[in-house]
Tab-separated table of C-alpha atoms in Angstrom:
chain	number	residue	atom	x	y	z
I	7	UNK	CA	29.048	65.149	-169.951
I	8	UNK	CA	27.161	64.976	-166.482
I	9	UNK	CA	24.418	67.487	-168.799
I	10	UNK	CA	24.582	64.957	-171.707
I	11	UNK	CA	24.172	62.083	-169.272
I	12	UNK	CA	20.682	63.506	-167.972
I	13	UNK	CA	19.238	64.692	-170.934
I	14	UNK	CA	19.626	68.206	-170.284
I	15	UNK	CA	21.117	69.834	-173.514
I	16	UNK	CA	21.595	73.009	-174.670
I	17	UNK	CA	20.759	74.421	-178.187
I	18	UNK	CA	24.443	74.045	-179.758
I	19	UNK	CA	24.465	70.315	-178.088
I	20	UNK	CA	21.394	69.289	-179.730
I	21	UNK	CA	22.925	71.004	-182.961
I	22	UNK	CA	26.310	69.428	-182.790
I	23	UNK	CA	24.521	65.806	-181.584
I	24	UNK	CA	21.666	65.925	-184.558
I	25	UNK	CA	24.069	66.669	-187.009
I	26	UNK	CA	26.507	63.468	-185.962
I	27	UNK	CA	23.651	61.442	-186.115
I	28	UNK	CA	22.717	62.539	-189.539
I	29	UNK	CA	26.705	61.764	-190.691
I	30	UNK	CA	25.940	58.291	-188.885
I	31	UNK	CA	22.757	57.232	-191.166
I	32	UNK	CA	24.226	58.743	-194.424
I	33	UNK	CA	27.437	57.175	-193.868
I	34	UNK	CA	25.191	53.412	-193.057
I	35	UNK	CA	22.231	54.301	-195.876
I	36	UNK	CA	25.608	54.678	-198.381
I	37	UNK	CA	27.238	51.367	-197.377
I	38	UNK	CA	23.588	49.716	-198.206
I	39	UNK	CA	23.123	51.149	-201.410
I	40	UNK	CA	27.162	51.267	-203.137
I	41	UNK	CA	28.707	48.096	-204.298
I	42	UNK	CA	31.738	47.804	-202.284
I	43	UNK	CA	34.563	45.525	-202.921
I	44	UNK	CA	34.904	42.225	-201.102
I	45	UNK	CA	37.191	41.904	-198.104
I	46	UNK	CA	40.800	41.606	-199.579
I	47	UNK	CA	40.840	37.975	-198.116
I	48	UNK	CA	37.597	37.142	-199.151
I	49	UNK	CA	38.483	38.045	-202.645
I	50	UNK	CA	42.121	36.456	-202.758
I	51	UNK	CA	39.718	33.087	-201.625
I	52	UNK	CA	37.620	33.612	-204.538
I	53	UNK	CA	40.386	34.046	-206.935
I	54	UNK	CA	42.015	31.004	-205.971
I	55	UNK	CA	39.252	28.954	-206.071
I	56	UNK	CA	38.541	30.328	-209.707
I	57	UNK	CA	42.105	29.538	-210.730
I	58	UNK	CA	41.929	26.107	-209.145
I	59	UNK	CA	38.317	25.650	-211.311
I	60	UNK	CA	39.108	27.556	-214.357
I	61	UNK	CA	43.232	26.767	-214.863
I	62	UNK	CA	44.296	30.098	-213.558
I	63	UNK	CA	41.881	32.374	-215.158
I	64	UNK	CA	41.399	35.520	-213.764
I	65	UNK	CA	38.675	35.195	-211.454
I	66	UNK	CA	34.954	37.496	-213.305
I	67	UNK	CA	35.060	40.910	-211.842
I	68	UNK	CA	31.242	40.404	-210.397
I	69	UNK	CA	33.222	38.092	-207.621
I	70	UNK	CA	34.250	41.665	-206.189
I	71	UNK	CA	30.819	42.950	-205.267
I	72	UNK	CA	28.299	41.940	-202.304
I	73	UNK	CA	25.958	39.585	-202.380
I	74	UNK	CA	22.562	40.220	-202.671
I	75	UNK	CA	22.465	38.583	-199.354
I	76	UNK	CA	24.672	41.044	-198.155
I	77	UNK	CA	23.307	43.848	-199.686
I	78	UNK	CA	19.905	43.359	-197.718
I	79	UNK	CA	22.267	42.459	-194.723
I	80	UNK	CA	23.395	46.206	-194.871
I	81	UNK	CA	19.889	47.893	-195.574
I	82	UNK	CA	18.504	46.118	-192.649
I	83	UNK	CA	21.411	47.104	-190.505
I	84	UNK	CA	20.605	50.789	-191.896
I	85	UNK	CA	16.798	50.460	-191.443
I	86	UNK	CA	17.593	49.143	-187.749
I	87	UNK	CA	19.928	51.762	-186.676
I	88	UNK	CA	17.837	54.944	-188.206
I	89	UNK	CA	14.547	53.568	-186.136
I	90	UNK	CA	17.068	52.781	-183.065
I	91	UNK	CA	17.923	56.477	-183.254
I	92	UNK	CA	14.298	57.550	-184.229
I	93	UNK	CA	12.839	56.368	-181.027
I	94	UNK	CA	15.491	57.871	-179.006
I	95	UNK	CA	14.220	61.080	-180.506
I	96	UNK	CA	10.896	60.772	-179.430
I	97	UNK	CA	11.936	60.410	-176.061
I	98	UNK	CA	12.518	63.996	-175.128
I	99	UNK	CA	15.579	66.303	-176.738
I	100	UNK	CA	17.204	63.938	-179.310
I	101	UNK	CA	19.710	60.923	-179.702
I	102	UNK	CA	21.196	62.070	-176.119
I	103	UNK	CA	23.859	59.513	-174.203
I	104	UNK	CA	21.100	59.308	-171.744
I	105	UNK	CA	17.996	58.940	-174.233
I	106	UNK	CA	20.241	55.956	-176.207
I	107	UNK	CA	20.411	54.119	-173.291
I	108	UNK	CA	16.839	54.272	-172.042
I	109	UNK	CA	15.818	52.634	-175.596
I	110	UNK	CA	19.147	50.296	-174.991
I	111	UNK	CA	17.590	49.128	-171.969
I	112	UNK	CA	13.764	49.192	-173.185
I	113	UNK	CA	14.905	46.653	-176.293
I	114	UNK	CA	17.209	44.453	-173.627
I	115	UNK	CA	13.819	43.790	-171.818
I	116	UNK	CA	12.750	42.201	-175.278
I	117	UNK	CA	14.948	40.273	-175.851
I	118	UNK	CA	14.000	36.291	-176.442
I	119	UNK	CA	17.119	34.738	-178.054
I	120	UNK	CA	20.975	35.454	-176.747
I	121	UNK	CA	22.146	35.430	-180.337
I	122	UNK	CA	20.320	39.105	-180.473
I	123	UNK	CA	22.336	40.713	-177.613
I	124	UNK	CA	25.350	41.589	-179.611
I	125	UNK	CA	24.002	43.174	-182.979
I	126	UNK	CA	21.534	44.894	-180.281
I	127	UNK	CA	24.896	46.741	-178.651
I	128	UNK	CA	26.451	46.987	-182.102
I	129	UNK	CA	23.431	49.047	-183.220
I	130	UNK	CA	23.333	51.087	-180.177
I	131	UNK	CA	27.107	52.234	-180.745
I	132	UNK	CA	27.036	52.988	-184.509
I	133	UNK	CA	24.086	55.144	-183.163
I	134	UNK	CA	26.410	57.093	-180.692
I	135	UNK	CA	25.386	55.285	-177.988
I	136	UNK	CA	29.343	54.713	-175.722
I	137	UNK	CA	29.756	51.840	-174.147
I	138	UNK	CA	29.372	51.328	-170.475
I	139	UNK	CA	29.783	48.579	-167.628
I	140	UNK	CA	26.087	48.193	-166.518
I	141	UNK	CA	24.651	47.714	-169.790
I	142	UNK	CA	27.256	45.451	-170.425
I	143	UNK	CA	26.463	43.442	-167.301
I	144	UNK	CA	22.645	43.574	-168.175
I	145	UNK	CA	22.973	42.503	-171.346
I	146	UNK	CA	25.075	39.329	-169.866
I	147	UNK	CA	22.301	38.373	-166.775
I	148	UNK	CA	19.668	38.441	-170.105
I	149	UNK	CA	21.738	36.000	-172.055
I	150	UNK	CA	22.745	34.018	-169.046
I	151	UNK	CA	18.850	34.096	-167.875
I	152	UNK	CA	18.119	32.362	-171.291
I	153	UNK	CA	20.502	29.488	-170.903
I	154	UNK	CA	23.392	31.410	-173.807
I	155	UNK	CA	26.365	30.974	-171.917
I	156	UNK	CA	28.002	31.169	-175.678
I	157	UNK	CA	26.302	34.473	-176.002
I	158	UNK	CA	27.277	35.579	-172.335
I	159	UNK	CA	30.874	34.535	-173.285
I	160	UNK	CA	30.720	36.901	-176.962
I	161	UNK	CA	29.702	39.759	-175.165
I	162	UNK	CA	32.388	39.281	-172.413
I	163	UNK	CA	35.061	39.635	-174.999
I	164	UNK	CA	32.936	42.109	-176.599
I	165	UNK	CA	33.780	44.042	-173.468
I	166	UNK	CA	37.198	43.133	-173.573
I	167	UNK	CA	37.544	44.598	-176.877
I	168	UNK	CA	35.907	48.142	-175.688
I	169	UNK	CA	38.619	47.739	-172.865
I	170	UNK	CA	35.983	47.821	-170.329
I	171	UNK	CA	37.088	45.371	-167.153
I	172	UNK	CA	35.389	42.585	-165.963
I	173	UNK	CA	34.781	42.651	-162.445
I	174	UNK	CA	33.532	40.242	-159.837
I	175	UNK	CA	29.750	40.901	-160.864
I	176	UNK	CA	30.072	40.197	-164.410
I	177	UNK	CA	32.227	36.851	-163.390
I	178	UNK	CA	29.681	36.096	-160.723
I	179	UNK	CA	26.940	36.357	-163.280
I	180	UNK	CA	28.943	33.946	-165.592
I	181	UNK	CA	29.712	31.461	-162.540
I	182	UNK	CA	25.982	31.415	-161.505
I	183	UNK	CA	24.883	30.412	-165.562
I	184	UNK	CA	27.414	27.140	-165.729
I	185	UNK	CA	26.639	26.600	-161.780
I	186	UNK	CA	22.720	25.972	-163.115
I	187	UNK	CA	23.885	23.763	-165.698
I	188	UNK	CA	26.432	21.471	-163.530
I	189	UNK	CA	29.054	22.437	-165.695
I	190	UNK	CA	31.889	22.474	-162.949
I	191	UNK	CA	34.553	22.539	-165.474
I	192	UNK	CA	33.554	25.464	-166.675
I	193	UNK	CA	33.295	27.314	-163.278
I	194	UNK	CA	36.846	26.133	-162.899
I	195	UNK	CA	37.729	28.097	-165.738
I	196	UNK	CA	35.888	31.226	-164.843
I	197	UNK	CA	37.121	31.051	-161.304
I	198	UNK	CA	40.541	30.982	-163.233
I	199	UNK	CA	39.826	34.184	-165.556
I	200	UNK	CA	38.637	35.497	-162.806
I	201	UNK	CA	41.531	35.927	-160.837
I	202	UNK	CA	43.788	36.622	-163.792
I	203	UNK	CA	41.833	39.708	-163.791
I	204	UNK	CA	42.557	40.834	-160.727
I	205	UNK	CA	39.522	40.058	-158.961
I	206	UNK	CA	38.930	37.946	-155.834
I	207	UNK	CA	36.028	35.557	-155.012
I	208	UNK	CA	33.355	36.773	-152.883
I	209	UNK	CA	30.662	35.274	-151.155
I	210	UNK	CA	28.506	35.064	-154.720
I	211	UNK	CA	31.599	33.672	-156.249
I	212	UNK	CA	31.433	30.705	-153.574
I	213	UNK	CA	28.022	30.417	-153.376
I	214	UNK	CA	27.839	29.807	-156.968
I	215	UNK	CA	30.686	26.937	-157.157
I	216	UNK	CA	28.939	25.295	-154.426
I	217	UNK	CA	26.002	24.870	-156.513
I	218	UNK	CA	27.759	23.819	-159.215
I	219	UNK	CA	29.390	21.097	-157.057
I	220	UNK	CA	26.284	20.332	-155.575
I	221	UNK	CA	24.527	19.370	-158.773
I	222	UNK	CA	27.514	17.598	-159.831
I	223	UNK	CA	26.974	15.737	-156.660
I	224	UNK	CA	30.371	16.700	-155.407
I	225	UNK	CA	29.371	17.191	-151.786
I	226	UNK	CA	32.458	16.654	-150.351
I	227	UNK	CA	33.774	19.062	-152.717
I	228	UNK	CA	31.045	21.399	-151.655
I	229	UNK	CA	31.297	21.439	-148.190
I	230	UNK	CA	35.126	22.050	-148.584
I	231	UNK	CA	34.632	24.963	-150.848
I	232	UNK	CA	32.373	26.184	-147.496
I	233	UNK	CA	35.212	25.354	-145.648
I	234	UNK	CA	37.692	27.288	-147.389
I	235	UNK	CA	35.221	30.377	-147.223
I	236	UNK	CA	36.489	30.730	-143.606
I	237	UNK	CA	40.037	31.072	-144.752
I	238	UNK	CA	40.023	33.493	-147.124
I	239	UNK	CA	38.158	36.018	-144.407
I	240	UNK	CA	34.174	35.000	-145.653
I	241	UNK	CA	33.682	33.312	-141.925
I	242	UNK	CA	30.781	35.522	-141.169
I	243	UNK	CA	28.920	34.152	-144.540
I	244	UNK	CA	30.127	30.465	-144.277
I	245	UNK	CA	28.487	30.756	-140.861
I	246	UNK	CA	24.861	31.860	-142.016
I	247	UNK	CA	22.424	29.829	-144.373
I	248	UNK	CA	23.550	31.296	-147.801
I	249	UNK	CA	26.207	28.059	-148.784
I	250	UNK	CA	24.352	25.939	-147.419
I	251	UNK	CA	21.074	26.716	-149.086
I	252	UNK	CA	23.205	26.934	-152.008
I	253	UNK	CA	24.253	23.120	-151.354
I	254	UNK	CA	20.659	22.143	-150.579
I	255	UNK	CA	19.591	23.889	-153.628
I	256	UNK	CA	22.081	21.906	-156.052
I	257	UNK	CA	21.134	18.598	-154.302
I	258	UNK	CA	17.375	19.961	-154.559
I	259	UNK	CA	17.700	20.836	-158.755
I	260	UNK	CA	17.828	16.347	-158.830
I	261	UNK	CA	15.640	15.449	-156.093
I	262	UNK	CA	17.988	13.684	-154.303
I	263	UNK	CA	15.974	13.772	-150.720
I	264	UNK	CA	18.684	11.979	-148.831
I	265	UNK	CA	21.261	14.149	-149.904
I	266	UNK	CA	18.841	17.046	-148.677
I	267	UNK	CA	18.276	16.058	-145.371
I	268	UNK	CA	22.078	14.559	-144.880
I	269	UNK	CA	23.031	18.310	-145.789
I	270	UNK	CA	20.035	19.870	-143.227
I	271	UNK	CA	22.095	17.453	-140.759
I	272	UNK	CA	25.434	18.568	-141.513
I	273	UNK	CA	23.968	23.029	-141.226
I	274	UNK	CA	22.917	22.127	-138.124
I	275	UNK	CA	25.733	20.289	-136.660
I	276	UNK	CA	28.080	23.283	-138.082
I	277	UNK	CA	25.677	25.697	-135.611
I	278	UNK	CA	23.917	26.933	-138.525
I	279	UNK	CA	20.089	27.236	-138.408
I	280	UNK	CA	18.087	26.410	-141.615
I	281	UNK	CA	16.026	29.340	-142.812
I	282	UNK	CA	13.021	29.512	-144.396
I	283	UNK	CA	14.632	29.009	-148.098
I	284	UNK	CA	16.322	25.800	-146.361
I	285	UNK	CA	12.605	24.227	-145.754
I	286	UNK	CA	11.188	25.457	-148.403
I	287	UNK	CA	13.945	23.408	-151.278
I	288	UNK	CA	13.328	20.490	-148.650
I	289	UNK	CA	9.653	20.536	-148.999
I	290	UNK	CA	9.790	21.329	-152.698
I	291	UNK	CA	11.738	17.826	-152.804
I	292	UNK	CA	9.165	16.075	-150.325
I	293	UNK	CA	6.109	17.414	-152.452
I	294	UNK	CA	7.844	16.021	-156.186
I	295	UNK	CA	8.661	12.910	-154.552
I	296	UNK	CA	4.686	13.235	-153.338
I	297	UNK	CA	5.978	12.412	-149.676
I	298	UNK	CA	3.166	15.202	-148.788
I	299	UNK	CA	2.876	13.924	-144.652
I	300	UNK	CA	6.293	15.158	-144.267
I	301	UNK	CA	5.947	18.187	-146.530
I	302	UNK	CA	3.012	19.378	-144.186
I	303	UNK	CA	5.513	18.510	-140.873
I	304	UNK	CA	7.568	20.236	-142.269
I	305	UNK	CA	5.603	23.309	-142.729
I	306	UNK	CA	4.150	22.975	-139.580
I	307	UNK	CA	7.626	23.581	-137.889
I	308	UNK	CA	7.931	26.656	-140.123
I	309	UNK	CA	4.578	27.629	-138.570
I	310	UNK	CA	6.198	27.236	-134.816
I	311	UNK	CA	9.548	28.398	-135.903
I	312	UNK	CA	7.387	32.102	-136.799
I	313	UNK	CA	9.830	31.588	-140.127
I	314	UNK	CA	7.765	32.890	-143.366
I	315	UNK	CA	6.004	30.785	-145.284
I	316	UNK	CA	6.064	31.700	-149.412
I	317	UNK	CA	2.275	31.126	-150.748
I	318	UNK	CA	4.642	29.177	-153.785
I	319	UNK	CA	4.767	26.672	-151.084
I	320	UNK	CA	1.007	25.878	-150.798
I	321	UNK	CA	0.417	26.475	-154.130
I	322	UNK	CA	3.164	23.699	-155.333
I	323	UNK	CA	2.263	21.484	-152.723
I	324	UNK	CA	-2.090	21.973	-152.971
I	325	UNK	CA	-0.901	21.224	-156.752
I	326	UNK	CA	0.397	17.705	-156.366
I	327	UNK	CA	-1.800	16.719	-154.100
I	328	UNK	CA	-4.613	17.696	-156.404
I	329	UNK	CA	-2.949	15.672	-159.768
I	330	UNK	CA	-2.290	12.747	-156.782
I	331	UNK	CA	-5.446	12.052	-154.810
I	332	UNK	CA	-4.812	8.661	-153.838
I	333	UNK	CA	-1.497	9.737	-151.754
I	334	UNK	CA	-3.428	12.882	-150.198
I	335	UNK	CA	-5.637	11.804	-147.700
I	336	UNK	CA	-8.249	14.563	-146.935
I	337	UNK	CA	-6.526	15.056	-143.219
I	338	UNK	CA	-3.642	16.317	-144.531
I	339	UNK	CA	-4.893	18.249	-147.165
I	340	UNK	CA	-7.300	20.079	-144.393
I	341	UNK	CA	-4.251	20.811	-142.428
I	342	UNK	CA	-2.664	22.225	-145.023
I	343	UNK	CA	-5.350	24.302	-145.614
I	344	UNK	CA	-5.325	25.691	-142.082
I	345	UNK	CA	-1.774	26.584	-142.004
């Protein structure tokens, strides 16, 4: 296995793993190419509806074979998973566990749609490839990246099914896609899952639902899910900028400046200190809102705090000021320019 998993096979292994991968394609080429009967369901359908049309005829016997639809469904399915296993044979010593994943992970790179995740595993295992937790959790940050929570969730129970377990990562990345989206009542509901599995909330896990409550505009809620982070032993995090950025960030994702600064109050009367991700959402805000004066104050006391200073900054900020002229007067634009 640890051989397999590195690519480093012996003669009889590359025998025994060319020859399974040969039964693979004739066994998918022969499901393209023979009529098969219909799904016994499908079929009892059909023959009711025939005896409903027809007065209890016996439905044709051409109602038992595929589609042409689904005919070309299979050959592309057969096409897809000989050139899946084709390229993992140019890779070095054959369709290997280790050669699989590497064009697993090269196609998951590719992927533009969420929709394509699943037939993209399903290919992958009819080609030998087994299943494993870090693919899995890959394949969920792409879906979740591209705004397919449904996706995300279809390849959660696609886990579920392979009786792989869902950890805190996989819920974390889940928590963070409906935190983006506001959708509390759906971090609710992973928070619940969550624990049903087993699994406790970590710092991600809160940082996430305080985002979601921020965009929500829940601050109160927010600020007590910070709270609570001291309770359950996360002190040490609820004590440093993380939640709180995560609030600002939420508050940030609407431009709601007063929010902003009432939350860059409420850091620093809790004893936290805003870092430089805290200015930079609070300038971000200023520089939309085209209050550019206090974006460059603002900047300037990240100059004397020493805190770093992303170039994003200057370029979003150089940016408005260019589309807005009339509010940026040339002073401040020169001083922005200097820092």
């Amino acid at each position: 296995g640890i051989n397999a998993e590195y690519g480093i096979v012996g003669r009889r292994t590359q025998v025994m793993i060319a020859a399974t991968r040969r039964q693979h394609l004739l066994r998918a080429v022969a499901r393209a190419v023979r009529p098969t009967a219909a799904p016994r369901r499908f079929a009892a359908s059909e023959s009711t509806a025939a005896s409903g049309k027809s007065g209890g005829a016996a439905p044709d016997s051409a109602s038992a074979m595929p589609s042409a639809t689904q005919a070309d469904a299979l050959r592309r399915a057969a096409e897809q998973n000989k050139a899946f296993v084709e390229e993992a044979d140019q890779l070095n010593s054959g369709a290997s566990q280790a050669n699989l994943q590497r064009v697993l992970n090269s196609k998951l790179g590719k992927v533009d749609e969420g929709s394509q995740l699943e037939p993209l595993l399903r290919t992958a295992e009819e080609c030998g490839w087994q299943s494993n937790f870090l693919t899995y959790l890959s394949a969920i940050e792409v879906a979740v990246r591209l705004g397919d929570m449904a996706s995300a969730e279809q390849l959660v129970e696609h886990m579920a099914s392979r009786r792989l377990h869902c950890d805190t990562s996989i819920y974390n990345v889940l928590l963070a896609g409906y935190a983006r989206l506001g959708d509390t009542r759906s971090v609710a509901d992973v928070q619940r899952r969550m624990l049903a599995d087993g699994n406790v909330l970590d710092a991600e896990s809160y940082g996430a639902v305080v985002h979601a409550l921020a965009r929500a505009d829940r601050h109160d809620d927010a600020l007590a899910a910070i709270e609570e982070m001291r309770d359950v032993g996360l002190g040490v995090v609820a004590s440093s900028a993380a939640p709180w950025n995560a609030l600002i960030a939420g508050h940030a994702a609407h431009d709601r400046l007063e929010r902003v600064i009432g939350t860059f109050r409420d850091m620093q009367a809790a004893g936290v200190a805003p870092d430089a991700h805290s200015y930079a959402l609070r300038i971000g805000v200023n520089t939309r809102k085209r209050y550019f004066d206090r974006s460059l104050a603002l900047l300037q006391t990240m100059w004397e705090l020493n805190l770093p200073r992303p170039p994003s900054i200057y370029v979003d900020l150089l940016s408005a000021m260019h589309v807005n002229p009339r509010e940026a007067d040339p002073p401040t634009l020169l001083a922005v320019m200097q820092l």
